Amino acid sequence: MSRARRWSLTLVGIATAAFVVQSMASASAPREYRWELPKGFPKPNVPSNNPMSAAKVAVGRRLFYDVRLSGNGTQSCGSCHRQELAFTDGKAQAIGSTGQAHPRGAQSLINVVYNSTLTWANPSLVTLERQMEVPLFSADPVEMGVTDANKDQVLRRILKDPWYKARFQKAFPGQKQPITWSTIIKSIASFQRSLVSADSRYDRYLTGKERFTAAEKRGMELFMGERAECHHCHGSFIFNDQVTYKGSPNVKPLFHNTGLYNLGGTGAFPEPNRGVFELTGVAKDMGAFKAPSLRNVGVTAPYMHDGSVPTLEAAVEHYAGAGRNITDGPLAGDGRANPYKDPLITQIELTAGDKADLVAFLKTLTDRRVLTDKRFSDPFKR
Ligand code: HEC
Ligand code: HEC
């Protein structure tokens, strides 16, 4: 037999074996996860080492709301990410399980599966699995407060619960001990990926199911138009400017300085909230933050990374003036003149009526259904 022919026979053998293995796997694997995607939403990206399944989402939902997952048993992910507030907490800055204040505010998790990067200003944090190590294990600031000293104890609390025993077995079939930190993290990530929803008045307006008031319509035109320019940074289907989905173009995620601070006229933001600069130390990254999704922004006050803007009216005022001028106190400085400010943040001529219209439009982005959707609610509350 020629050498070439022997090779091709071997290849057929390998291909056949691979086919057998594959069909065995599909016979035992859970059915493919059924996404319930809003109209116009693309198929999400999911890491190949953590495919979605209904069983994992169910386990993750309970873990997300389980206070036993924090070191001192007082706090769950759901303590800072409350469903009725679009998975934020209503505080300017979050408070961890040991009472320590976080420097930044808790972010909404609705449609989080589409975010290219996670948290307010970290270009390298791109998977929910990796991000979760922060709330679980971080010592500064303490969030859930799981440490080397209490890690095993926390895991035992989950291991002892018969509900988890049965469900983890289903979610991670074929594993001798399916309850581990790795499978806990995978389950919660799957639950977070399932938090997809877009059933706001705006969405109903788009599909012709509801009408906008004249004010909402004018607000939308301002938002999408070249006078207010909001859409440049909040123009995606989730109203931000860095999204990822199946087949999305591979572009570098953007971060922007919107002129909130300018300490002593140097361009500096207060530590440790200097945005991407905290990681890179590069001047142009000073005060650069991610533009958050504006979906549900009507229920996520206070605003910006540090909750320093109390209302939507104040947020619109901030943009109209091309930044914020703080005239006294330790944070004094004219943000409007911040040298690192994004060039798109420029003075906008807006009448009082225009401002009210913009606010009216922003309020149409609230999806009332997702705030009470039973699939995402706290299973410990009966
Ligand atoms: C003490 C309050 C607190 C707890 C508890 C908490 N978080 Fe958060 N979460 C925050 C804050 C604050 C941020 C913003 C962090 C930053 O920018 O540094 C955040 C950001 C996030 C983000 C990024 C969202 C985005 O759009 O970029 C995800 C995802 C997240 N949290 C998931 C979780 C999960 C999962 C848990 C439980 C394991 C959890 N959080 C527990 C306060 C909390
Ligand atoms: C150059 C990009 C850019 C433009 C243009 C822009 N934004 Fe933003 N937006 C951001 C960034 C970045 C943040 C977060 C800033 C921070 O936390 O420091 C933000 C935050 C917000 C928030 C607070 C959201 C929250 O959850 O805290 C609102 C509301 C908002 N923008 C509305 C608007 C409106 C209305 C316009 C048009 C008038 C607009 N934005 C134009 C980049 C932009």
Tab-separated table of C-alpha atoms and ligand atoms in Angstrom:
chain	number	residue	atom	x	y	z
A	1	MET	CA	0.000	0.000	0.000
A	2	SER	CA	1.328	3.407	-0.917
A	3	ARG	CA	2.173	5.736	1.864
A	4	ALA	CA	-0.406	8.277	0.756
A	5	ARG	CA	-3.186	5.676	0.740
A	6	ARG	CA	-2.274	4.399	4.188
A	7	TRP	CA	-2.561	7.986	5.448
A	8	SER	CA	-5.978	8.501	3.960
A	9	LEU	CA	-7.245	5.234	5.507
A	10	THR	CA	-5.980	6.381	8.881
A	11	LEU	CA	-7.792	9.671	8.398
A	12	VAL	CA	-11.050	7.854	7.643
A	13	GLY	CA	-10.514	5.836	10.816
A	14	ILE	CA	-10.027	8.979	12.875
A	15	ALA	CA	-13.009	10.660	11.270
A	16	THR	CA	-15.221	7.627	12.020
A	17	ALA	CA	-14.057	7.500	15.627
A	18	ALA	CA	-14.698	11.223	15.993
A	19	PHE	CA	-18.176	10.771	14.551
A	20	VAL	CA	-18.988	7.976	17.051
A	21	VAL	CA	-17.708	10.029	19.981
A	22	GLN	CA	-19.687	13.035	18.812
A	23	SER	CA	-22.971	11.155	18.461
A	24	MET	CA	-22.482	9.552	21.888
A	25	ALA	CA	-21.977	13.021	23.362
A	26	SER	CA	-25.085	14.420	21.753
A	27	ALA	CA	-27.160	11.493	23.032
A	28	SER	CA	-26.282	12.331	26.661
A	29	ALA	CA	-25.867	16.118	26.357
A	30	PRO	CA	-28.746	18.322	27.522
A	31	ARG	CA	-30.962	19.700	24.754
A	32	GLU	CA	-29.701	22.871	23.115
A	33	TYR	CA	-30.586	25.967	25.134
A	34	ARG	CA	-33.519	27.910	23.765
A	35	TRP	CA	-32.793	31.635	23.748
A	36	GLU	CA	-35.836	33.854	23.944
A	37	LEU	CA	-34.408	36.825	22.062
A	38	PRO	CA	-36.224	40.108	21.506
A	39	LYS	CA	-36.817	41.141	17.910
A	40	GLY	CA	-33.610	42.461	16.356
A	41	PHE	CA	-31.322	41.043	19.051
A	42	PRO	CA	-28.490	38.898	17.633
A	43	LYS	CA	-27.498	35.480	18.951
A	44	PRO	CA	-25.190	35.928	21.975
A	45	ASN	CA	-21.613	34.717	22.252
A	46	VAL	CA	-21.104	31.950	24.805
A	47	PRO	CA	-17.684	30.533	25.781
A	48	SER	CA	-17.207	27.017	24.377
A	49	ASN	CA	-16.185	25.684	27.801
A	50	ASN	CA	-19.483	26.759	29.361
A	51	PRO	CA	-22.355	26.091	26.962
A	52	MET	CA	-25.810	27.237	28.045
A	53	SER	CA	-28.333	24.777	29.457
A	54	ALA	CA	-31.644	25.237	31.250
A	55	ALA	CA	-30.338	23.077	34.128
A	56	LYS	CA	-27.307	25.348	34.645
A	57	VAL	CA	-29.423	28.503	34.473
A	58	ALA	CA	-31.735	27.082	37.171
A	59	VAL	CA	-28.814	26.308	39.494
A	60	GLY	CA	-27.237	29.692	38.759
A	61	ARG	CA	-30.430	31.573	39.549
A	62	ARG	CA	-30.594	30.092	43.037
A	63	LEU	CA	-26.876	30.643	43.671
A	64	PHE	CA	-27.158	34.260	42.505
A	65	TYR	CA	-29.657	34.916	45.315
A	66	ASP	CA	-28.078	32.650	47.964
A	67	VAL	CA	-26.558	34.582	50.888
A	68	ARG	CA	-24.746	31.416	52.021
A	69	LEU	CA	-22.331	32.149	49.171
A	70	SER	CA	-20.789	35.086	51.046
A	71	GLY	CA	-18.170	34.574	53.747
A	72	ASN	CA	-20.341	35.790	56.621
A	73	GLY	CA	-23.617	34.566	55.114
A	74	THR	CA	-25.187	38.023	54.811
A	75	GLN	CA	-24.983	38.912	51.139
A	76	SER	CA	-25.689	37.449	47.720
A	77	CYS	CA	-25.079	38.798	44.225
A	78	GLY	CA	-28.746	39.801	44.369
A	79	SER	CA	-28.108	42.093	47.370
A	80	CYS	CA	-26.298	44.566	45.101
A	81	HIS	CA	-27.982	43.561	41.848
A	82	ARG	CA	-31.722	43.830	42.653
A	83	GLN	CA	-34.161	42.763	39.971
A	84	GLU	CA	-36.699	45.552	40.623
A	85	LEU	CA	-33.900	48.106	40.021
A	86	ALA	CA	-32.779	46.420	36.784
A	87	PHE	CA	-30.145	44.560	38.823
A	88	THR	CA	-28.572	47.670	40.355
A	89	ASP	CA	-28.866	48.643	44.042
A	90	GLY	CA	-30.044	52.267	44.119
A	91	LYS	CA	-26.871	53.361	45.932
A	92	ALA	CA	-24.225	55.742	44.655
A	93	GLN	CA	-21.588	53.263	45.737
A	94	ALA	CA	-22.143	49.618	46.690
A	95	ILE	CA	-21.654	48.332	50.259
A	96	GLY	CA	-20.000	44.904	50.653
A	97	SER	CA	-20.867	42.061	53.042
A	98	THR	CA	-18.523	43.348	55.750
A	99	GLY	CA	-19.772	46.938	55.459
A	100	GLN	CA	-16.947	48.218	53.290
A	101	ALA	CA	-17.899	50.796	50.650
A	102	HIS	CA	-17.022	50.007	47.049
A	103	PRO	CA	-15.619	53.005	45.130
A	104	ARG	CA	-18.124	52.507	42.305
A	105	GLY	CA	-21.818	51.774	41.772
A	106	ALA	CA	-23.340	48.378	40.969
A	107	GLN	CA	-24.142	47.982	37.298
A	108	SER	CA	-27.274	46.668	35.644
A	109	LEU	CA	-26.997	43.060	34.502
A	110	ILE	CA	-29.857	43.055	31.990
A	111	ASN	CA	-28.483	42.051	28.570
A	112	VAL	CA	-25.007	41.764	30.131
A	113	VAL	CA	-24.243	38.853	27.766
A	114	TYR	CA	-23.809	41.440	24.999
A	115	ASN	CA	-21.186	43.584	26.801
A	116	SER	CA	-17.715	43.445	25.224
A	117	THR	CA	-16.003	44.305	28.494
A	118	LEU	CA	-17.205	44.095	32.084
A	119	THR	CA	-17.227	46.575	34.977
A	120	TRP	CA	-16.823	50.326	34.541
A	121	ALA	CA	-13.319	50.580	33.174
A	122	ASN	CA	-11.440	47.347	32.556
A	123	PRO	CA	-10.652	46.557	28.907
A	124	SER	CA	-9.229	43.134	29.840
A	125	LEU	CA	-12.233	41.763	31.742
A	126	VAL	CA	-14.221	40.066	29.005
A	127	THR	CA	-15.924	36.966	30.433
A	128	LEU	CA	-18.528	36.706	33.170
A	129	GLU	CA	-16.619	33.743	34.616
A	130	ARG	CA	-13.467	35.816	35.128
A	131	GLN	CA	-15.385	38.878	36.310
A	132	MET	CA	-17.098	36.841	39.036
A	133	GLU	CA	-13.837	36.182	40.824
A	134	VAL	CA	-13.927	39.862	41.784
A	135	PRO	CA	-17.227	39.954	43.768
A	136	LEU	CA	-16.576	36.506	45.232
A	137	PHE	CA	-12.945	36.682	46.272
A	138	SER	CA	-11.787	40.307	46.225
A	139	ALA	CA	-10.295	41.546	49.493
A	140	ASP	CA	-10.199	45.234	48.526
A	141	PRO	CA	-12.952	46.152	48.563
A	142	VAL	CA	-14.667	43.156	50.158
A	143	GLU	CA	-17.884	42.242	48.309
A	144	MET	CA	-18.961	38.626	49.038
A	145	GLY	CA	-15.905	38.138	51.264
A	146	VAL	CA	-14.957	34.568	50.338
A	147	THR	CA	-11.343	34.072	51.522
A	148	ASP	CA	-8.788	31.261	51.689
A	149	ALA	CA	-9.802	30.824	55.324
A	150	ASN	CA	-13.554	30.376	54.721
A	151	LYS	CA	-13.608	29.026	51.136
A	152	ASP	CA	-14.109	25.381	52.140
A	153	GLN	CA	-16.725	26.272	54.708
A	154	VAL	CA	-18.734	28.280	52.152
A	155	LEU	CA	-18.524	25.382	49.685
A	156	ARG	CA	-19.742	22.937	52.372
A	157	ARG	CA	-22.880	25.067	52.893
A	158	ILE	CA	-23.761	24.507	49.236
A	159	LEU	CA	-22.702	20.831	49.292
A	160	LYS	CA	-25.009	20.127	52.241
A	161	ASP	CA	-28.145	21.451	50.535
A	162	PRO	CA	-30.092	18.533	48.957
A	163	TRP	CA	-31.666	20.864	46.344
A	164	TYR	CA	-28.220	21.700	44.976
A	165	LYS	CA	-27.035	18.075	45.156
A	166	ALA	CA	-29.714	16.889	42.740
A	167	ARG	CA	-29.614	19.912	40.429
A	168	PHE	CA	-25.839	20.156	40.036
A	169	GLN	CA	-25.876	16.476	39.043
A	170	LYS	CA	-28.261	17.360	36.210
A	171	ALA	CA	-26.392	20.513	35.215
A	172	PHE	CA	-22.957	18.871	35.144
A	173	PRO	CA	-23.632	15.225	34.257
A	174	GLY	CA	-20.863	12.651	34.496
A	175	GLN	CA	-18.830	14.509	37.122
A	176	LYS	CA	-18.053	12.587	40.294
A	177	GLN	CA	-18.369	15.701	42.478
A	178	PRO	CA	-20.275	18.267	40.441
A	179	ILE	CA	-20.314	20.962	43.149
A	180	THR	CA	-17.053	22.912	42.931
A	181	TRP	CA	-16.140	26.610	42.774
A	182	SER	CA	-15.673	26.196	39.038
A	183	THR	CA	-19.196	24.796	38.478
A	184	ILE	CA	-20.684	27.395	40.856
A	185	ILE	CA	-19.118	30.162	38.768
A	186	LYS	CA	-20.210	28.523	35.486
A	187	SER	CA	-23.808	28.239	36.708
A	188	ILE	CA	-24.081	31.845	37.860
A	189	ALA	CA	-22.521	33.013	34.575
A	190	SER	CA	-25.143	31.008	32.666
A	191	PHE	CA	-27.929	32.596	34.718
A	192	GLN	CA	-26.540	36.055	33.976
A	193	ARG	CA	-26.378	35.239	30.247
A	194	SER	CA	-30.065	34.324	30.370
A	195	LEU	CA	-30.995	37.859	31.527
A	196	VAL	CA	-31.924	39.009	28.036
A	197	SER	CA	-34.952	41.247	27.655
A	198	ALA	CA	-36.199	44.234	25.665
A	199	ASP	CA	-39.871	44.889	26.191
A	200	SER	CA	-39.846	48.633	26.877
A	201	ARG	CA	-42.205	51.259	25.508
A	202	TYR	CA	-39.439	52.073	23.023
A	203	ASP	CA	-39.397	48.465	21.761
A	204	ARG	CA	-43.193	48.471	21.553
A	205	TYR	CA	-43.037	51.738	19.666
A	206	LEU	CA	-40.597	50.182	17.170
A	207	THR	CA	-42.878	47.226	16.550
A	208	GLY	CA	-45.947	49.437	16.257
A	209	LYS	CA	-47.581	48.128	19.432
A	210	GLU	CA	-47.523	51.465	21.260
A	211	ARG	CA	-47.416	55.125	20.382
A	212	PHE	CA	-44.981	57.702	21.650
A	213	THR	CA	-46.147	61.033	23.052
A	214	ALA	CA	-44.999	64.096	21.100
A	215	ALA	CA	-42.370	64.768	23.806
A	216	GLU	CA	-40.984	61.204	23.662
A	217	LYS	CA	-40.762	61.405	19.903
A	218	ARG	CA	-38.916	64.728	19.975
A	219	GLY	CA	-36.617	63.280	22.652
A	220	MET	CA	-35.840	60.276	20.471
A	221	GLU	CA	-35.030	62.505	17.502
A	222	LEU	CA	-32.674	64.564	19.654
A	223	PHE	CA	-31.018	61.411	21.049
A	224	MET	CA	-30.491	59.891	17.603
A	225	GLY	CA	-29.653	63.172	15.872
A	226	GLU	CA	-26.496	65.212	15.380
A	227	ARG	CA	-27.403	68.039	17.764
A	228	ALA	CA	-27.336	66.048	21.026
A	229	GLU	CA	-25.129	63.265	19.582
A	230	CYS	CA	-26.049	60.738	22.275
A	231	HIS	CA	-26.234	57.898	19.750
A	232	HIS	CA	-22.482	58.037	19.022
A	233	CYS	CA	-21.782	56.378	22.348
A	234	HIS	CA	-25.213	54.932	23.182
A	235	GLY	CA	-26.304	53.795	19.729
A	236	SER	CA	-26.259	49.988	19.851
A	237	PHE	CA	-29.352	47.820	20.365
A	238	ILE	CA	-28.603	47.973	24.095
A	239	PHE	CA	-27.769	51.696	23.959
A	240	ASN	CA	-24.030	51.518	24.579
A	241	ASP	CA	-21.079	51.436	22.166
A	242	GLN	CA	-19.320	48.183	22.927
A	243	VAL	CA	-21.267	45.048	22.119
A	244	THR	CA	-20.290	41.484	21.310
A	245	TYR	CA	-22.454	38.782	19.737
A	246	LYS	CA	-22.122	35.856	17.333
A	247	GLY	CA	-20.316	37.179	14.290
A	248	SER	CA	-19.861	40.727	15.608
A	249	PRO	CA	-16.961	42.684	14.106
A	250	ASN	CA	-13.788	42.500	16.177
A	251	VAL	CA	-13.339	46.140	17.197
A	252	LYS	CA	-11.432	47.661	20.076
A	253	PRO	CA	-13.850	48.613	22.860
A	254	LEU	CA	-14.065	52.360	23.516
A	255	PHE	CA	-13.872	54.210	26.838
A	256	HIS	CA	-14.654	57.913	27.275
A	257	ASN	CA	-13.942	60.816	29.578
A	258	THR	CA	-17.197	62.783	29.776
A	259	GLY	CA	-15.807	65.724	31.750
A	260	LEU	CA	-17.116	64.873	35.213
A	261	TYR	CA	-13.966	66.078	37.016
A	262	ASN	CA	-10.818	68.113	36.499
A	263	LEU	CA	-9.020	68.222	39.856
A	264	GLY	CA	-7.094	71.444	40.171
A	265	GLY	CA	-7.223	71.913	36.392
A	266	THR	CA	-4.821	68.995	35.794
A	267	GLY	CA	-7.390	66.758	34.103
A	268	ALA	CA	-7.203	64.295	36.996
A	269	PHE	CA	-10.167	62.287	38.290
A	270	PRO	CA	-10.260	61.325	42.003
A	271	GLU	CA	-8.541	58.063	43.006
A	272	PRO	CA	-9.313	55.176	42.728
A	273	ASN	CA	-11.857	56.221	40.069
A	274	ARG	CA	-9.523	57.423	37.343
A	275	GLY	CA	-11.050	55.002	34.823
A	276	VAL	CA	-8.855	52.972	32.468
A	277	PHE	CA	-5.897	55.056	33.734
A	278	GLU	CA	-5.983	53.000	36.962
A	279	LEU	CA	-4.752	50.011	34.909
A	280	THR	CA	-2.625	51.599	32.187
A	281	GLY	CA	-1.173	54.725	33.796
A	282	VAL	CA	-1.386	56.353	30.352
A	283	ALA	CA	-2.531	59.998	30.425
A	284	LYS	CA	-5.086	59.690	27.601
A	285	ASP	CA	-6.942	57.030	29.662
A	286	MET	CA	-7.564	59.477	32.531
A	287	GLY	CA	-11.254	59.469	33.454
A	288	ALA	CA	-12.124	57.055	30.628
A	289	PHE	CA	-15.126	54.881	31.458
A	290	LYS	CA	-17.394	52.513	29.584
A	291	ALA	CA	-20.609	54.016	28.228
A	292	PRO	CA	-23.198	51.904	30.030
A	293	SER	CA	-26.326	50.511	28.408
A	294	LEU	CA	-29.128	53.031	28.850
A	295	ARG	CA	-31.832	50.393	28.797
A	296	ASN	CA	-33.855	50.669	32.047
A	297	VAL	CA	-31.966	53.843	33.002
A	298	GLY	CA	-35.242	55.210	34.429
A	299	VAL	CA	-34.856	52.864	37.430
A	300	THR	CA	-31.053	52.784	37.910
A	301	ALA	CA	-30.378	56.138	39.635
A	302	PRO	CA	-28.010	57.492	40.818
A	303	TYR	CA	-25.862	57.679	37.675
A	304	MET	CA	-22.274	57.429	36.421
A	305	HIS	CA	-19.504	55.194	37.812
A	306	ASP	CA	-19.564	56.860	41.236
A	307	GLY	CA	-23.262	57.711	41.459
A	308	SER	CA	-22.374	61.412	41.539
A	309	VAL	CA	-25.202	62.416	39.179
A	310	PRO	CA	-28.487	62.009	41.065
A	311	THR	CA	-31.176	62.188	38.359
A	312	LEU	CA	-31.767	61.885	34.628
A	313	GLU	CA	-32.412	65.629	34.539
A	314	ALA	CA	-28.951	66.201	36.027
A	315	ALA	CA	-27.383	63.750	33.540
A	316	VAL	CA	-28.889	65.652	30.605
A	317	GLU	CA	-27.750	68.938	32.178
A	318	HIS	CA	-24.223	67.505	32.419
A	319	TYR	CA	-24.164	66.781	28.675
A	320	ALA	CA	-25.813	70.066	27.706
A	321	GLY	CA	-23.026	71.955	29.487
A	322	ALA	CA	-20.275	69.715	28.010
A	323	GLY	CA	-19.172	68.563	31.447
A	324	ARG	CA	-19.497	69.453	35.113
A	325	ASN	CA	-17.969	72.423	36.871
A	326	ILE	CA	-17.378	71.783	40.587
A	327	THR	CA	-16.707	75.142	42.184
A	328	ASP	CA	-15.595	74.244	45.710
A	329	GLY	CA	-14.522	71.433	48.032
A	330	PRO	CA	-11.872	68.749	47.548
A	331	LEU	CA	-13.229	67.816	44.097
A	332	ALA	CA	-13.173	71.368	42.733
A	333	GLY	CA	-12.289	71.766	39.075
A	334	ASP	CA	-13.950	72.553	35.768
A	335	GLY	CA	-14.724	69.227	34.073
A	336	ARG	CA	-15.820	71.103	30.964
A	337	ALA	CA	-12.165	71.995	30.375
A	338	ASN	CA	-10.761	68.516	31.096
A	339	PRO	CA	-7.952	68.023	28.546
A	340	TYR	CA	-8.743	64.300	28.223
A	341	LYS	CA	-12.440	64.827	27.553
A	342	ASP	CA	-13.914	62.998	24.555
A	343	PRO	CA	-14.259	65.477	21.634
A	344	LEU	CA	-17.905	64.388	21.229
A	345	ILE	CA	-18.748	65.986	24.579
A	346	THR	CA	-19.368	69.563	23.434
A	347	GLN	CA	-21.755	72.291	24.489
A	348	ILE	CA	-25.239	71.514	23.175
A	349	GLU	CA	-27.813	74.265	22.720
A	350	LEU	CA	-30.826	72.737	24.443
A	351	THR	CA	-33.916	74.588	25.636
A	352	ALA	CA	-35.652	73.541	28.850
A	353	GLY	CA	-38.203	71.814	26.627
A	354	ASP	CA	-35.496	69.881	24.724
A	355	LYS	CA	-34.034	68.667	28.006
A	356	ALA	CA	-37.429	67.487	29.254
A	357	ASP	CA	-37.976	65.706	25.919
A	358	LEU	CA	-34.664	63.860	26.221
A	359	VAL	CA	-35.582	62.729	29.741
A	360	ALA	CA	-39.018	61.611	28.516
A	361	PHE	CA	-37.336	59.507	25.830
A	362	LEU	CA	-34.839	57.964	28.283
A	363	LYS	CA	-37.774	56.879	30.445
A	364	THR	CA	-39.293	54.929	27.537
A	365	LEU	CA	-36.320	52.560	27.748
A	366	THR	CA	-37.638	50.898	30.919
A	367	ASP	CA	-38.735	47.308	30.430
A	368	ARG	CA	-41.321	46.782	33.176
A	369	ARG	CA	-41.641	43.068	32.449
A	370	VAL	CA	-37.996	42.243	33.181
A	371	LEU	CA	-38.214	43.931	36.594
A	372	THR	CA	-40.653	41.254	37.795
A	373	ASP	CA	-40.032	38.393	35.342
A	374	LYS	CA	-40.403	35.162	37.357
A	375	ARG	CA	-37.579	33.488	35.439
A	376	PHE	CA	-35.133	35.981	36.948
A	377	SER	CA	-36.630	36.486	40.403
A	378	ASP	CA	-35.344	35.509	43.846
A	379	PRO	CA	-36.380	31.872	44.456
A	380	PHE	CA	-35.889	32.277	48.232
A	381	LYS	CA	-38.760	34.813	48.327
A	382	ARG	CA	-41.995	32.903	48.202
B	1	HEC	C1	-21.220	44.664	47.309
B	1	HEC	C2	-22.095	44.773	46.190
B	1	HEC	C3	-21.919	43.765	45.070
B	1	HEC	C4	-22.056	42.393	45.139
B	1	HEC	C5	-22.334	41.552	46.375
B	1	HEC	C6	-21.899	41.907	43.803
B	1	HEC	N1	-21.676	42.947	42.933
B	1	HEC	FE1	-21.501	42.844	40.918
B	1	HEC	N2	-20.981	44.803	40.827
B	1	HEC	C7	-20.894	45.626	41.917
B	1	HEC	C8	-20.188	46.847	41.540
B	1	HEC	C9	-19.862	48.006	42.466
B	1	HEC	C10	-19.864	46.721	40.183
B	1	HEC	C11	-19.003	47.689	39.350
B	1	HEC	C12	-17.573	47.221	39.579
B	1	HEC	C13	-16.471	48.078	39.018
B	1	HEC	O1	-16.649	48.802	38.060
B	1	HEC	O2	-15.371	47.997	39.558
B	1	HEC	C14	-20.384	45.429	39.764
B	1	HEC	C15	-20.284	44.937	38.460
B	1	HEC	C16	-20.713	43.670	38.087
B	1	HEC	C17	-20.687	43.172	36.731
B	1	HEC	C18	-20.272	43.929	35.496
B	1	HEC	C19	-21.487	44.331	34.703
B	1	HEC	C20	-21.190	45.110	33.448
B	1	HEC	O3	-22.123	45.464	32.738
B	1	HEC	O4	-20.032	45.404	33.161
B	1	HEC	C21	-21.137	41.868	36.790
B	1	HEC	C22	-21.295	40.911	35.627
B	1	HEC	C23	-21.420	41.573	38.167
B	1	HEC	N3	-21.173	42.687	38.931
B	1	HEC	C24	-21.863	40.340	38.613
B	1	HEC	C25	-21.929	39.996	39.979
B	1	HEC	C26	-22.109	38.636	40.467
B	1	HEC	C27	-22.274	37.399	39.605
B	1	HEC	C28	-22.113	38.688	41.830
B	1	HEC	C29	-22.179	37.535	42.827
B	1	HEC	C30	-21.163	36.506	42.684
B	1	HEC	C31	-21.958	40.096	42.180
B	1	HEC	N4	-21.832	40.843	41.036
B	1	HEC	C32	-21.962	40.574	43.465
B	1	HEC	C33	-21.384	45.369	43.173
B	1	HEC	C34	-21.653	44.092	43.672
B	2	HEC	C1	-18.481	60.403	24.058
B	2	HEC	C2	-19.405	59.365	24.401
B	2	HEC	C3	-20.739	59.718	25.009
B	2	HEC	C4	-21.714	60.553	24.498
B	2	HEC	C5	-21.665	61.379	23.226
B	2	HEC	C6	-22.831	60.463	25.412
B	2	HEC	N1	-22.527	59.619	26.437
B	2	HEC	FE1	-23.737	59.156	27.995
B	2	HEC	N2	-22.207	58.101	28.881
B	2	HEC	C7	-20.948	57.933	28.347
B	2	HEC	C8	-20.076	57.371	29.347
B	2	HEC	C9	-18.616	57.024	29.165
B	2	HEC	C10	-20.844	57.231	30.532
B	2	HEC	C11	-20.334	56.765	31.903
B	2	HEC	C12	-19.466	57.891	32.478
B	2	HEC	C13	-18.956	57.641	33.876
B	2	HEC	O1	-19.515	56.831	34.601
B	2	HEC	O2	-17.981	58.305	34.242
B	2	HEC	C14	-22.181	57.695	30.192
B	2	HEC	C15	-23.258	57.690	31.073
B	2	HEC	C16	-24.529	58.136	30.767
B	2	HEC	C17	-25.659	58.064	31.658
B	2	HEC	C18	-25.648	57.425	33.039
B	2	HEC	C19	-25.975	55.952	32.934
B	2	HEC	C20	-25.748	55.167	34.190
B	2	HEC	O3	-26.226	54.031	34.230
B	2	HEC	O4	-25.076	55.633	35.104
B	2	HEC	C21	-26.725	58.628	31.009
B	2	HEC	C22	-28.132	58.778	31.538
B	2	HEC	C23	-26.251	59.064	29.719
B	2	HEC	N3	-24.922	58.752	29.594
B	2	HEC	C24	-27.041	59.698	28.762
B	2	HEC	C25	-26.530	60.313	27.622
B	2	HEC	C26	-27.266	61.251	26.803
B	2	HEC	C27	-28.714	61.644	27.016
B	2	HEC	C28	-26.414	61.691	25.824
B	2	HEC	C29	-26.658	62.736	24.766
B	2	HEC	C30	-26.983	64.035	25.276
B	2	HEC	C31	-25.141	61.000	26.041
B	2	HEC	N4	-25.247	60.179	27.135
B	2	HEC	C32	-24.010	61.159	25.246
B	2	HEC	C33	-20.565	58.271	27.061
B	2	HEC	C34	-21.260	59.142	26.247
